[in-house]
Amino acid sequence: MATSRRPATIKDVAAAAGVGIATVSRVFSGTGAVSPATRERVLAAAAELDYRPSALGRGLKLRRGGGIGLVVPDVTDPFCADLMAGVLACARSLGEPILIDETQDDPVREAGIVDTLLGRRVEGIIALPSGEEAPWRSAAGAGSGVVFADRVLPGLPEVPAVLADDRAGVRALTEYLAGLGHRRVAFLGASAPGAPAGVRERAFRDTLAGLGVAVDDDLVVTARPERDSAYAAAAGLLQGRPDVTAVLAAGHLPGEAAVLVARELDLRVPADVSIAMVDDVPWAELCDPPLTAVARPGHDIGYRACELLMRTRSRRAPTGPLLLATELIIRGSCGRPRGARGAGRPS
């Protein structure tokens, strides 16, 4: 009869990686200093031996329940889904379970979720905060690790954060539209709670000013982060200002609204109006024509936030947010403005 192999122990992993048991413990608990090379060697040995650390045992030792809390506004949002996948991938490599809940950008609901996670004594919390500082100040004060992902709260600069470099992304997109000859570019924003206040709008304004293009305040419109609000803003903009030659949508909800309104008004894209947006969600490439977009690294933000959470539980948090690069993806939804076709490229 075949006998089953006994489960690998922490001693087996230590022997295979050529380190001490304490080092293996530090890698999986996230406490203490371990070099990146040593951490990778320990994780590789653990994977080879199919070692699974005991979350219960670790929780009893640290007087914690184990696991990582992940708090997002909407689990169905494509960017949030990408970010969640990144957190899950990192947590899986560390042997940490994930507890996920959504706030629906409701501060009261968010406060309740934070209380629940603290009651379960999780190892730490990764969150896209909804704008209220009090629950997160309490969480940090209770000794729980907290890392913000994609959003920050200005009143809590001490909380580590991983963000996309939205300023650079919007600057690249604005320069691209201006380079095509657009001078009446509309900015369609969405005021997401907890998002870095005005970063994308300021980048848009500063870039146009640096290019010597006047900013028309009537072409800068902000909607709530809801489909109905974004649609109303896009409809008012494109119906009220037929001189607009390009729309820069500051997120995928206003981008979706701009596409729908242009279609209903029988505006050809890009012959009548160019449309581009921040967030390269899957449907952007399926549009006709496919949308030019700024790709934001949701998966990497989630993965790095998880790494940062476990690292900062035993070390000093980095100063300032960690910014990850964005990428401009040029597709067919942008062209030269009306009346400029056939002309030379503007200087």
PDB file of C-alpha atoms in Angstrom, residues 25-31 53-70 91 94-99 116-126 139-140 142-147 306 308-314:
ATOM      1  CA  SER A  25       9.100  32.360  10.571  1.00  0.00           C
ATOM      2  CA  ARG A  26       9.937  35.985   9.796  1.00  0.00           C
ATOM      3  CA  VAL A  27       9.229  35.475   6.100  1.00  0.00           C
ATOM      4  CA  PHE A  28       5.759  34.053   6.693  1.00  0.00           C
ATOM      5  CA  SER A  29       4.791  36.319   9.600  1.00  0.00           C
ATOM      6  CA  GLY A  30       6.036  39.509   7.953  1.00  0.00           C
ATOM      7  CA  THR A  31       7.930  40.444  11.127  1.00  0.00           C
ATOM      8  CA  PRO A  53       2.098  27.671   7.484  1.00  0.00           C
ATOM      9  CA  SER A  54      -0.458  27.315  10.223  1.00  0.00           C
ATOM     10  CA  ALA A  55      -2.484  30.500  10.310  1.00  0.00           C
ATOM     11  CA  LEU A  56      -4.101  29.348  13.580  1.00  0.00           C
ATOM     12  CA  GLY A  57      -0.773  28.718  15.273  1.00  0.00           C
ATOM     13  CA  ARG A  58       0.652  32.007  14.069  1.00  0.00           C
ATOM     14  CA  GLY A  59      -2.477  33.825  15.202  1.00  0.00           C
ATOM     15  CA  LEU A  60      -2.255  32.359  18.698  1.00  0.00           C
ATOM     16  CA  LYS A  61       1.404  33.277  18.967  1.00  0.00           C
ATOM     17  CA  LEU A  62       0.859  36.851  17.809  1.00  0.00           C
ATOM     18  CA  ARG A  63      -2.542  37.140  19.548  1.00  0.00           C
ATOM     19  CA  ARG A  64      -4.113  37.769  16.127  1.00  0.00           C
ATOM     20  CA  GLY A  65      -6.689  35.897  14.093  1.00  0.00           C
ATOM     21  CA  GLY A  66      -4.595  35.933  10.936  1.00  0.00           C
ATOM     22  CA  GLY A  67      -5.498  36.980   7.434  1.00  0.00           C
ATOM     23  CA  ILE A  68      -5.575  40.289   5.595  1.00  0.00           C
ATOM     24  CA  GLY A  69      -8.615  42.508   5.230  1.00  0.00           C
ATOM     25  CA  LEU A  70      -9.239  43.954   1.767  1.00  0.00           C
ATOM     26  CA  ALA A  91      -1.278  36.875  -0.211  1.00  0.00           C
ATOM     27  CA  LEU A  94       2.655  34.408   1.752  1.00  0.00           C
ATOM     28  CA  GLY A  95       0.114  31.837   2.918  1.00  0.00           C
ATOM     29  CA  GLU A  96      -2.297  34.552   4.101  1.00  0.00           C
ATOM     30  CA  PRO A  97      -6.071  34.269   3.645  1.00  0.00           C
ATOM     31  CA  ILE A  98      -7.984  37.347   2.447  1.00  0.00           C
ATOM     32  CA  LEU A  99     -11.234  38.734   3.826  1.00  0.00           C
ATOM     33  CA  THR A 116     -15.489  43.993  12.012  1.00  0.00           C
ATOM     34  CA  LEU A 117     -11.976  43.427  10.693  1.00  0.00           C
ATOM     35  CA  LEU A 118     -10.403  44.839  13.849  1.00  0.00           C
ATOM     36  CA  GLY A 119     -12.637  42.551  15.889  1.00  0.00           C
ATOM     37  CA  ARG A 120     -11.290  39.593  13.947  1.00  0.00           C
ATOM     38  CA  ARG A 121      -7.729  40.796  14.695  1.00  0.00           C
ATOM     39  CA  VAL A 122      -6.509  40.530  11.131  1.00  0.00           C
ATOM     40  CA  GLU A 123      -2.827  40.954  10.334  1.00  0.00           C
ATOM     41  CA  GLY A 124      -3.580  44.199   8.505  1.00  0.00           C
ATOM     42  CA  ILE A 125      -5.924  45.958   6.104  1.00  0.00           C
ATOM     43  CA  ILE A 126      -5.512  47.065   2.486  1.00  0.00           C
ATOM     44  CA  ALA A 139      -7.366  51.192  12.900  1.00  0.00           C
ATOM     45  CA  ALA A 140      -3.831  52.561  12.823  1.00  0.00           C
ATOM     46  CA  ALA A 142      -5.203  50.013  17.390  1.00  0.00           C
ATOM     47  CA  GLY A 143      -1.905  48.677  16.092  1.00  0.00           C
ATOM     48  CA  SER A 144      -3.240  47.126  12.894  1.00  0.00           C
ATOM     49  CA  GLY A 145      -1.216  47.612   9.756  1.00  0.00           C
ATOM     50  CA  VAL A 146      -3.045  49.724   7.168  1.00  0.00           C
ATOM     51  CA  VAL A 147      -2.019  50.370   3.559  1.00  0.00           C
ATOM     52  CA  CYS A 306       0.140  43.518   0.028  1.00  0.00           C
ATOM     53  CA  LEU A 308       4.096  46.763   1.698  1.00  0.00           C
ATOM     54  CA  LEU A 309       1.570  45.802   4.352  1.00  0.00           C
ATOM     55  CA  MET A 310       3.545  42.774   5.474  1.00  0.00           C
ATOM     56  CA  ARG A 311       6.862  44.626   5.309  1.00  0.00           C
ATOM     57  CA  THR A 312       5.782  47.705   7.258  1.00  0.00           C
ATOM     58  CA  ARG A 313       4.443  45.650  10.143  1.00  0.00           C
ATOM     59  CA  SER A 314       8.037  45.274  11.310  1.00  0.00           C
TER      60      SER A 314
END
